[in-house]
Amino acid sequence: MSALGEALRKSAVINLSGAVTMVVDDSSFALELTAQALMGFGVRPKHVCLGAAEAMEVLKEQNVDLLVVDCEMPGIDGFELVRWLRRSGLDPNAFVPVIMTAAHIRRPRVADARDCGASFIITKPFSATTLLERIVWVARDGRPFLEVGDYFGPDRRFRNTPAPREERRADLIRKKEFEDRKAVASAAGEAP
């Protein structure tokens, strides 16, 4: 578990001022916006990288608590960076929470982010509030890391319980089954 996650688990008050954060994007404008959003809630990005190759060099030497990386960069894209990081064997960096950003997020991009080992993906432009919500979410995320085939990263299953829609559907089915049993029992003069 990252130092960021451990601090948030122990405290009801969120203090991100000590988090070692890396922001990676090929756009200096996007880097500046992301850094400003982070600074708005007390996080001073320690490493700001204009591409994946630069980030890889830093990650080999420095530990980070959080990585915010753009998906779409020339050369080595964000997906390859995260895949490399997860497989690098760099402890503890291989386990760092990763929030990916993308200008356009369609289902294949979400699947790519999930499959490379990212913790979460958000759409640009994003608000500081959205970024903070996702940081808190990934810091508190208790999913274990798995190594299966060529995948290494957080368990891709967000939860083992049915989604709310599935729960409601299951409740409706159970209610219908109960009503059917009640009707049959009532017709036979018995209690359900």
JSON list of C-alpha atoms in Angstrom, two decimals:
[
{"chain": "A", "resi": 1, "resn": "MET", "atom": "CA", "xyz": [0.00, 0.00, 0.00]},
{"chain": "A", "resi": 2, "resn": "SER", "atom": "CA", "xyz": [1.30, 3.45, -0.84]},
{"chain": "A", "resi": 3, "resn": "ALA", "atom": "CA", "xyz": [2.18, 6.01, 1.81]},
{"chain": "A", "resi": 4, "resn": "LEU", "atom": "CA", "xyz": [-0.69, 8.13, 0.47]},
{"chain": "A", "resi": 5, "resn": "GLY", "atom": "CA", "xyz": [-3.16, 5.30, 0.94]},
{"chain": "A", "resi": 6, "resn": "GLU", "atom": "CA", "xyz": [-1.87, 4.50, 4.41]},
{"chain": "A", "resi": 7, "resn": "ALA", "atom": "CA", "xyz": [-2.16, 8.14, 5.53]},
{"chain": "A", "resi": 8, "resn": "LEU", "atom": "CA", "xyz": [-5.73, 8.42, 4.24]},
{"chain": "A", "resi": 9, "resn": "ARG", "atom": "CA", "xyz": [-6.78, 5.14, 5.85]},
{"chain": "A", "resi": 10, "resn": "LYS", "atom": "CA", "xyz": [-5.51, 6.27, 9.27]},
{"chain": "A", "resi": 11, "resn": "SER", "atom": "CA", "xyz": [-7.06, 9.72, 9.19]},
{"chain": "A", "resi": 12, "resn": "ALA", "atom": "CA", "xyz": [-10.51, 11.16, 8.71]},
{"chain": "A", "resi": 13, "resn": "VAL", "atom": "CA", "xyz": [-8.81, 14.40, 7.69]},
{"chain": "A", "resi": 14, "resn": "ILE", "atom": "CA", "xyz": [-7.30, 14.35, 4.24]},
{"chain": "A", "resi": 15, "resn": "ASN", "atom": "CA", "xyz": [-3.80, 15.78, 4.14]},
{"chain": "A", "resi": 16, "resn": "LEU", "atom": "CA", "xyz": [-2.07, 15.32, 0.82]},
{"chain": "A", "resi": 17, "resn": "SER", "atom": "CA", "xyz": [0.75, 17.80, 1.42]},
{"chain": "A", "resi": 18, "resn": "GLY", "atom": "CA", "xyz": [3.38, 15.07, 1.90]},
{"chain": "A", "resi": 19, "resn": "ALA", "atom": "CA", "xyz": [2.41, 13.00, -1.14]},
{"chain": "A", "resi": 20, "resn": "VAL", "atom": "CA", "xyz": [5.18, 12.55, -3.69]},
{"chain": "A", "resi": 21, "resn": "THR", "atom": "CA", "xyz": [3.32, 13.05, -6.94]},
{"chain": "A", "resi": 22, "resn": "MET", "atom": "CA", "xyz": [4.38, 12.67, -10.56]},
{"chain": "A", "resi": 23, "resn": "VAL", "atom": "CA", "xyz": [2.45, 14.19, -13.45]},
{"chain": "A", "resi": 24, "resn": "VAL", "atom": "CA", "xyz": [3.23, 12.99, -16.99]},
{"chain": "A", "resi": 25, "resn": "ASP", "atom": "CA", "xyz": [1.85, 14.62, -20.13]},
{"chain": "A", "resi": 26, "resn": "ASP", "atom": "CA", "xyz": [3.28, 15.63, -23.49]},
{"chain": "A", "resi": 27, "resn": "SER", "atom": "CA", "xyz": [1.51, 19.01, -23.28]},
{"chain": "A", "resi": 28, "resn": "SER", "atom": "CA", "xyz": [3.13, 21.64, -21.08]},
{"chain": "A", "resi": 29, "resn": "PHE", "atom": "CA", "xyz": [-0.27, 23.37, -20.86]},
{"chain": "A", "resi": 30, "resn": "ALA", "atom": "CA", "xyz": [-1.93, 20.18, -19.55]},
{"chain": "A", "resi": 31, "resn": "LEU", "atom": "CA", "xyz": [0.97, 19.65, -17.13]},
{"chain": "A", "resi": 32, "resn": "GLU", "atom": "CA", "xyz": [0.48, 23.15, -15.75]},
{"chain": "A", "resi": 33, "resn": "LEU", "atom": "CA", "xyz": [-3.30, 22.71, -15.38]},
{"chain": "A", "resi": 34, "resn": "THR", "atom": "CA", "xyz": [-2.90, 19.38, -13.59]},
{"chain": "A", "resi": 35, "resn": "ALA", "atom": "CA", "xyz": [-0.19, 20.77, -11.32]},
{"chain": "A", "resi": 36, "resn": "GLN", "atom": "CA", "xyz": [-2.40, 23.76, -10.46]},
{"chain": "A", "resi": 37, "resn": "ALA", "atom": "CA", "xyz": [-5.34, 21.47, -9.69]},
{"chain": "A", "resi": 38, "resn": "LEU", "atom": "CA", "xyz": [-3.13, 19.39, -7.39]},
{"chain": "A", "resi": 39, "resn": "MET", "atom": "CA", "xyz": [-1.72, 22.45, -5.65]},
{"chain": "A", "resi": 40, "resn": "GLY", "atom": "CA", "xyz": [-5.29, 23.65, -5.04]},
{"chain": "A", "resi": 41, "resn": "PHE", "atom": "CA", "xyz": [-5.64, 20.95, -2.40]},
{"chain": "A", "resi": 42, "resn": "GLY", "atom": "CA", "xyz": [-2.11, 21.01, -1.03]},
{"chain": "A", "resi": 43, "resn": "VAL", "atom": "CA", "xyz": [-0.25, 18.59, -3.31]},
{"chain": "A", "resi": 44, "resn": "ARG", "atom": "CA", "xyz": [2.92, 19.97, -4.82]},
{"chain": "A", "resi": 45, "resn": "PRO", "atom": "CA", "xyz": [3.88, 17.72, -7.74]},
{"chain": "A", "resi": 46, "resn": "LYS", "atom": "CA", "xyz": [7.49, 16.75, -7.15]},
{"chain": "A", "resi": 47, "resn": "HIS", "atom": "CA", "xyz": [8.03, 15.35, -10.63]},
{"chain": "A", "resi": 48, "resn": "VAL", "atom": "CA", "xyz": [6.56, 16.93, -13.76]},
{"chain": "A", "resi": 49, "resn": "CYS", "atom": "CA", "xyz": [7.55, 15.05, -16.91]},
{"chain": "A", "resi": 50, "resn": "LEU", "atom": "CA", "xyz": [6.98, 15.96, -20.56]},
{"chain": "A", "resi": 51, "resn": "GLY", "atom": "CA", "xyz": [6.79, 12.37, -21.71]},
{"chain": "A", "resi": 52, "resn": "ALA", "atom": "CA", "xyz": [6.97, 8.75, -20.71]},
{"chain": "A", "resi": 53, "resn": "ALA", "atom": "CA", "xyz": [10.70, 8.31, -21.35]},
{"chain": "A", "resi": 54, "resn": "GLU", "atom": "CA", "xyz": [11.50, 11.12, -18.90]},
{"chain": "A", "resi": 55, "resn": "ALA", "atom": "CA", "xyz": [9.09, 9.63, -16.36]},
{"chain": "A", "resi": 56, "resn": "MET", "atom": "CA", "xyz": [10.71, 6.20, -16.65]},
{"chain": "A", "resi": 57, "resn": "GLU", "atom": "CA", "xyz": [14.11, 7.64, -15.81]},
{"chain": "A", "resi": 58, "resn": "VAL", "atom": "CA", "xyz": [12.75, 9.38, -12.72]},
{"chain": "A", "resi": 59, "resn": "LEU", "atom": "CA", "xyz": [10.77, 6.32, -11.61]},
{"chain": "A", "resi": 60, "resn": "LYS", "atom": "CA", "xyz": [13.95, 4.21, -11.72]},
{"chain": "A", "resi": 61, "resn": "GLU", "atom": "CA", "xyz": [15.55, 6.53, -9.16]},
{"chain": "A", "resi": 62, "resn": "GLN", "atom": "CA", "xyz": [12.72, 8.07, -7.11]},
{"chain": "A", "resi": 63, "resn": "ASN", "atom": "CA", "xyz": [9.74, 6.62, -5.25]},
{"chain": "A", "resi": 64, "resn": "VAL", "atom": "CA", "xyz": [6.36, 8.23, -5.83]},
{"chain": "A", "resi": 65, "resn": "ASP", "atom": "CA", "xyz": [3.02, 7.98, -4.03]},
{"chain": "A", "resi": 66, "resn": "LEU", "atom": "CA", "xyz": [0.78, 8.92, -6.95]},
{"chain": "A", "resi": 67, "resn": "LEU", "atom": "CA", "xyz": [1.13, 9.01, -10.72]},
{"chain": "A", "resi": 68, "resn": "VAL", "atom": "CA", "xyz": [-1.17, 11.09, -12.95]},
{"chain": "A", "resi": 69, "resn": "VAL", "atom": "CA", "xyz": [-0.42, 10.22, -16.57]},
{"chain": "A", "resi": 70, "resn": "ASP", "atom": "CA", "xyz": [-1.91, 11.14, -19.94]},
{"chain": "A", "resi": 71, "resn": "CYS", "atom": "CA", "xyz": [-2.93, 8.20, -22.11]},
{"chain": "A", "resi": 72, "resn": "GLU", "atom": "CA", "xyz": [-2.12, 9.71, -25.48]},
{"chain": "A", "resi": 73, "resn": "MET", "atom": "CA", "xyz": [1.50, 10.74, -25.86]},
{"chain": "A", "resi": 74, "resn": "PRO", "atom": "CA", "xyz": [3.77, 10.36, -28.87]},
{"chain": "A", "resi": 75, "resn": "GLY", "atom": "CA", "xyz": [6.39, 7.66, -28.71]},
{"chain": "A", "resi": 76, "resn": "ILE", "atom": "CA", "xyz": [5.74, 5.76, -25.51]},
{"chain": "A", "resi": 77, "resn": "ASP", "atom": "CA", "xyz": [2.10, 6.39, -24.59]},
{"chain": "A", "resi": 78, "resn": "GLY", "atom": "CA", "xyz": [0.64, 6.36, -21.09]},
{"chain": "A", "resi": 79, "resn": "PHE", "atom": "CA", "xyz": [-0.58, 2.78, -21.41]},
{"chain": "A", "resi": 80, "resn": "GLU", "atom": "CA", "xyz": [2.93, 1.54, -22.18]},
{"chain": "A", "resi": 81, "resn": "LEU", "atom": "CA", "xyz": [4.34, 3.61, -19.32]},
{"chain": "A", "resi": 82, "resn": "VAL", "atom": "CA", "xyz": [1.92, 2.07, -16.82]},
{"chain": "A", "resi": 83, "resn": "ARG", "atom": "CA", "xyz": [2.47, -1.44, -18.23]},
{"chain": "A", "resi": 84, "resn": "TRP", "atom": "CA", "xyz": [6.25, -0.91, -17.90]},
{"chain": "A", "resi": 85, "resn": "LEU", "atom": "CA", "xyz": [5.87, 0.44, -14.37]},
{"chain": "A", "resi": 86, "resn": "ARG", "atom": "CA", "xyz": [3.74, -2.48, -13.21]},
{"chain": "A", "resi": 87, "resn": "ARG", "atom": "CA", "xyz": [6.22, -5.01, -14.69]},
{"chain": "A", "resi": 88, "resn": "SER", "atom": "CA", "xyz": [9.37, -3.09, -13.72]},
{"chain": "A", "resi": 89, "resn": "GLY", "atom": "CA", "xyz": [9.89, -4.77, -10.37]},
{"chain": "A", "resi": 90, "resn": "LEU", "atom": "CA", "xyz": [10.59, -1.32, -8.94]},
{"chain": "A", "resi": 91, "resn": "ASP", "atom": "CA", "xyz": [9.33, -1.66, -5.39]},
{"chain": "A", "resi": 92, "resn": "PRO", "atom": "CA", "xyz": [7.29, 0.28, -4.23]},
{"chain": "A", "resi": 93, "resn": "ASN", "atom": "CA", "xyz": [6.69, 2.14, -7.52]},
{"chain": "A", "resi": 94, "resn": "ALA", "atom": "CA", "xyz": [5.20, -0.90, -9.24]},
{"chain": "A", "resi": 95, "resn": "PHE", "atom": "CA", "xyz": [2.32, -0.65, -6.74]},
{"chain": "A", "resi": 96, "resn": "VAL", "atom": "CA", "xyz": [1.72, 3.11, -6.94]},
{"chain": "A", "resi": 97, "resn": "PRO", "atom": "CA", "xyz": [-1.85, 4.32, -7.62]},
{"chain": "A", "resi": 98, "resn": "VAL", "atom": "CA", "xyz": [-2.13, 5.52, -11.22]},
{"chain": "A", "resi": 99, "resn": "ILE", "atom": "CA", "xyz": [-4.78, 7.91, -12.50]},
{"chain": "A", "resi": 100, "resn": "MET", "atom": "CA", "xyz": [-4.81, 8.13, -16.27]},
{"chain": "A", "resi": 101, "resn": "THR", "atom": "CA", "xyz": [-6.22, 11.11, -18.16]},
{"chain": "A", "resi": 102, "resn": "ALA", "atom": "CA", "xyz": [-7.50, 11.30, -21.72]},
{"chain": "A", "resi": 103, "resn": "ALA", "atom": "CA", "xyz": [-9.23, 13.88, -23.88]},
{"chain": "A", "resi": 104, "resn": "HIS", "atom": "CA", "xyz": [-11.60, 11.28, -25.30]},
{"chain": "A", "resi": 105, "resn": "ILE", "atom": "CA", "xyz": [-12.64, 8.26, -23.29]},
{"chain": "A", "resi": 106, "resn": "ARG", "atom": "CA", "xyz": [-14.50, 5.55, -25.08]},
{"chain": "A", "resi": 107, "resn": "ARG", "atom": "CA", "xyz": [-15.03, 1.98, -23.93]},
{"chain": "A", "resi": 108, "resn": "PRO", "atom": "CA", "xyz": [-11.82, 0.71, -25.63]},
{"chain": "A", "resi": 109, "resn": "ARG", "atom": "CA", "xyz": [-9.76, 3.37, -23.80]},
{"chain": "A", "resi": 110, "resn": "VAL", "atom": "CA", "xyz": [-11.27, 2.40, -20.46]},
{"chain": "A", "resi": 111, "resn": "ALA", "atom": "CA", "xyz": [-10.44, -1.25, -21.21]},
{"chain": "A", "resi": 112, "resn": "ASP", "atom": "CA", "xyz": [-6.88, -0.28, -22.22]},
{"chain": "A", "resi": 113, "resn": "ALA", "atom": "CA", "xyz": [-6.42, 1.64, -18.95]},
{"chain": "A", "resi": 114, "resn": "ARG", "atom": "CA", "xyz": [-7.80, -1.25, -16.92]},
{"chain": "A", "resi": 115, "resn": "ASP", "atom": "CA", "xyz": [-5.68, -3.81, -18.78]},
{"chain": "A", "resi": 116, "resn": "CYS", "atom": "CA", "xyz": [-2.41, -1.92, -18.43]},
{"chain": "A", "resi": 117, "resn": "GLY", "atom": "CA", "xyz": [-2.82, -1.72, -14.65]},
{"chain": "A", "resi": 118, "resn": "ALA", "atom": "CA", "xyz": [-4.14, 1.81, -14.11]},
{"chain": "A", "resi": 119, "resn": "SER", "atom": "CA", "xyz": [-6.21, 2.47, -11.03]},
{"chain": "A", "resi": 120, "resn": "PHE", "atom": "CA", "xyz": [-8.63, 4.89, -12.68]},
{"chain": "A", "resi": 121, "resn": "ILE", "atom": "CA", "xyz": [-9.15, 6.97, -15.83]},
{"chain": "A", "resi": 122, "resn": "ILE", "atom": "CA", "xyz": [-10.69, 10.44, -16.05]},
{"chain": "A", "resi": 123, "resn": "THR", "atom": "CA", "xyz": [-11.63, 12.69, -18.94]},
{"chain": "A", "resi": 124, "resn": "LYS", "atom": "CA", "xyz": [-9.82, 15.94, -19.69]},
{"chain": "A", "resi": 125, "resn": "PRO", "atom": "CA", "xyz": [-10.59, 18.65, -18.98]},
{"chain": "A", "resi": 126, "resn": "PHE", "atom": "CA", "xyz": [-11.34, 17.66, -15.41]},
{"chain": "A", "resi": 127, "resn": "SER", "atom": "CA", "xyz": [-12.11, 19.81, -12.41]},
{"chain": "A", "resi": 128, "resn": "ALA", "atom": "CA", "xyz": [-9.89, 19.92, -9.35]},
{"chain": "A", "resi": 129, "resn": "THR", "atom": "CA", "xyz": [-12.78, 18.39, -7.41]},
{"chain": "A", "resi": 130, "resn": "THR", "atom": "CA", "xyz": [-12.98, 15.42, -9.78]},
{"chain": "A", "resi": 131, "resn": "LEU", "atom": "CA", "xyz": [-9.23, 14.89, -9.53]},
{"chain": "A", "resi": 132, "resn": "LEU", "atom": "CA", "xyz": [-9.35, 15.07, -5.72]},
{"chain": "A", "resi": 133, "resn": "GLU", "atom": "CA", "xyz": [-12.26, 12.60, -5.61]},
{"chain": "A", "resi": 134, "resn": "ARG", "atom": "CA", "xyz": [-10.30, 10.14, -7.75]},
{"chain": "A", "resi": 135, "resn": "ILE", "atom": "CA", "xyz": [-7.13, 10.57, -5.70]},
{"chain": "A", "resi": 136, "resn": "VAL", "atom": "CA", "xyz": [-9.04, 9.84, -2.50]},
{"chain": "A", "resi": 137, "resn": "TRP", "atom": "CA", "xyz": [-10.71, 6.88, -4.19]},
{"chain": "A", "resi": 138, "resn": "VAL", "atom": "CA", "xyz": [-7.45, 5.30, -5.41]},
{"chain": "A", "resi": 139, "resn": "ALA", "atom": "CA", "xyz": [-5.75, 5.98, -2.08]},
{"chain": "A", "resi": 140, "resn": "ARG", "atom": "CA", "xyz": [-8.52, 4.18, -0.20]},
{"chain": "A", "resi": 141, "resn": "ASP", "atom": "CA", "xyz": [-8.88, 1.46, -2.82]},
{"chain": "A", "resi": 142, "resn": "GLY", "atom": "CA", "xyz": [-8.31, -1.86, -1.11]},
{"chain": "A", "resi": 143, "resn": "ARG", "atom": "CA", "xyz": [-8.10, -4.04, -4.20]},
{"chain": "A", "resi": 144, "resn": "PRO", "atom": "CA", "xyz": [-5.15, -6.42, -4.02]},
{"chain": "A", "resi": 145, "resn": "PHE", "atom": "CA", "xyz": [-2.56, -6.53, -6.78]},
{"chain": "A", "resi": 146, "resn": "LEU", "atom": "CA", "xyz": [-2.67, -9.58, -9.01]},
{"chain": "A", "resi": 147, "resn": "GLU", "atom": "CA", "xyz": [-0.31, -11.16, -11.48]},
{"chain": "A", "resi": 148, "resn": "VAL", "atom": "CA", "xyz": [-2.19, -13.19, -14.07]},
{"chain": "A", "resi": 149, "resn": "GLY", "atom": "CA", "xyz": [-0.65, -13.99, -17.44]},
{"chain": "A", "resi": 150, "resn": "ASP", "atom": "CA", "xyz": [0.87, -10.77, -18.73]},
{"chain": "A", "resi": 151, "resn": "TYR", "atom": "CA", "xyz": [-1.20, -8.59, -16.37]},
{"chain": "A", "resi": 152, "resn": "PHE", "atom": "CA", "xyz": [0.13, -7.13, -13.14]},
{"chain": "A", "resi": 153, "resn": "GLY", "atom": "CA", "xyz": [-1.85, -4.50, -11.30]},
{"chain": "A", "resi": 154, "resn": "PRO", "atom": "CA", "xyz": [-4.85, -3.89, -9.10]},
{"chain": "A", "resi": 155, "resn": "ASP", "atom": "CA", "xyz": [-7.56, -6.52, -9.22]},
{"chain": "A", "resi": 156, "resn": "ARG", "atom": "CA", "xyz": [-9.70, -5.45, -12.18]},
{"chain": "A", "resi": 157, "resn": "ARG", "atom": "CA", "xyz": [-12.88, -6.43, -10.37]},
{"chain": "A", "resi": 158, "resn": "PHE", "atom": "CA", "xyz": [-14.12, -3.42, -8.46]},
{"chain": "A", "resi": 159, "resn": "ARG", "atom": "CA", "xyz": [-16.33, -5.51, -6.20]},
{"chain": "A", "resi": 160, "resn": "ASN", "atom": "CA", "xyz": [-17.64, -8.99, -5.74]},
{"chain": "A", "resi": 161, "resn": "THR", "atom": "CA", "xyz": [-21.23, -7.98, -5.07]},
{"chain": "A", "resi": 162, "resn": "PRO", "atom": "CA", "xyz": [-23.78, -7.31, -7.79]},
{"chain": "A", "resi": 163, "resn": "ALA", "atom": "CA", "xyz": [-24.06, -3.79, -9.12]},
{"chain": "A", "resi": 164, "resn": "PRO", "atom": "CA", "xyz": [-27.01, -1.76, -7.75]},
{"chain": "A", "resi": 165, "resn": "ARG", "atom": "CA", "xyz": [-29.06, -2.39, -10.91]},
{"chain": "A", "resi": 166, "resn": "GLU", "atom": "CA", "xyz": [-28.42, -6.12, -10.60]},
{"chain": "A", "resi": 167, "resn": "GLU", "atom": "CA", "xyz": [-29.34, -5.99, -6.90]},
{"chain": "A", "resi": 168, "resn": "ARG", "atom": "CA", "xyz": [-32.62, -4.25, -7.71]},
{"chain": "A", "resi": 169, "resn": "ARG", "atom": "CA", "xyz": [-33.34, -6.81, -10.42]},
{"chain": "A", "resi": 170, "resn": "ALA", "atom": "CA", "xyz": [-32.59, -9.68, -8.02]},
{"chain": "A", "resi": 171, "resn": "ASP", "atom": "CA", "xyz": [-34.86, -8.09, -5.41]},
{"chain": "A", "resi": 172, "resn": "LEU", "atom": "CA", "xyz": [-37.65, -7.78, -7.98]},
{"chain": "A", "resi": 173, "resn": "ILE", "atom": "CA", "xyz": [-37.24, -11.44, -8.98]},
{"chain": "A", "resi": 174, "resn": "ARG", "atom": "CA", "xyz": [-37.34, -12.55, -5.32]},
{"chain": "A", "resi": 175, "resn": "LYS", "atom": "CA", "xyz": [-40.41, -10.38, -4.69]},
{"chain": "A", "resi": 176, "resn": "LYS", "atom": "CA", "xyz": [-42.15, -11.83, -7.76]},
{"chain": "A", "resi": 177, "resn": "GLU", "atom": "CA", "xyz": [-41.27, -15.39, -6.67]},
{"chain": "A", "resi": 178, "resn": "PHE", "atom": "CA", "xyz": [-42.65, -14.67, -3.18]},
{"chain": "A", "resi": 179, "resn": "GLU", "atom": "CA", "xyz": [-45.86, -13.21, -4.62]},
{"chain": "A", "resi": 180, "resn": "ASP", "atom": "CA", "xyz": [-46.23, -16.26, -6.89]},
{"chain": "A", "resi": 181, "resn": "ARG", "atom": "CA", "xyz": [-45.77, -18.64, -3.92]},
{"chain": "A", "resi": 182, "resn": "LYS", "atom": "CA", "xyz": [-48.22, -16.58, -1.89]},
{"chain": "A", "resi": 183, "resn": "ALA", "atom": "CA", "xyz": [-50.83, -16.71, -4.67]},
{"chain": "A", "resi": 184, "resn": "VAL", "atom": "CA", "xyz": [-50.39, -20.47, -5.07]},
{"chain": "A", "resi": 185, "resn": "ALA", "atom": "CA", "xyz": [-50.59, -21.00, -1.29]},
{"chain": "A", "resi": 186, "resn": "SER", "atom": "CA", "xyz": [-53.62, -18.74, -1.02]},
{"chain": "A", "resi": 187, "resn": "ALA", "atom": "CA", "xyz": [-55.40, -20.66, -3.78]},
{"chain": "A", "resi": 188, "resn": "ALA", "atom": "CA", "xyz": [-54.63, -23.90, -1.94]},
{"chain": "A", "resi": 189, "resn": "GLY", "atom": "CA", "xyz": [-55.76, -22.40, 1.39]},
{"chain": "A", "resi": 190, "resn": "GLU", "atom": "CA", "xyz": [-52.23, -22.54, 2.92]},
{"chain": "A", "resi": 191, "resn": "ALA", "atom": "CA", "xyz": [-49.85, -19.94, 4.36]},
{"chain": "A", "resi": 192, "resn": "PRO", "atom": "CA", "xyz": [-46.96, -18.92, 2.05]}
]
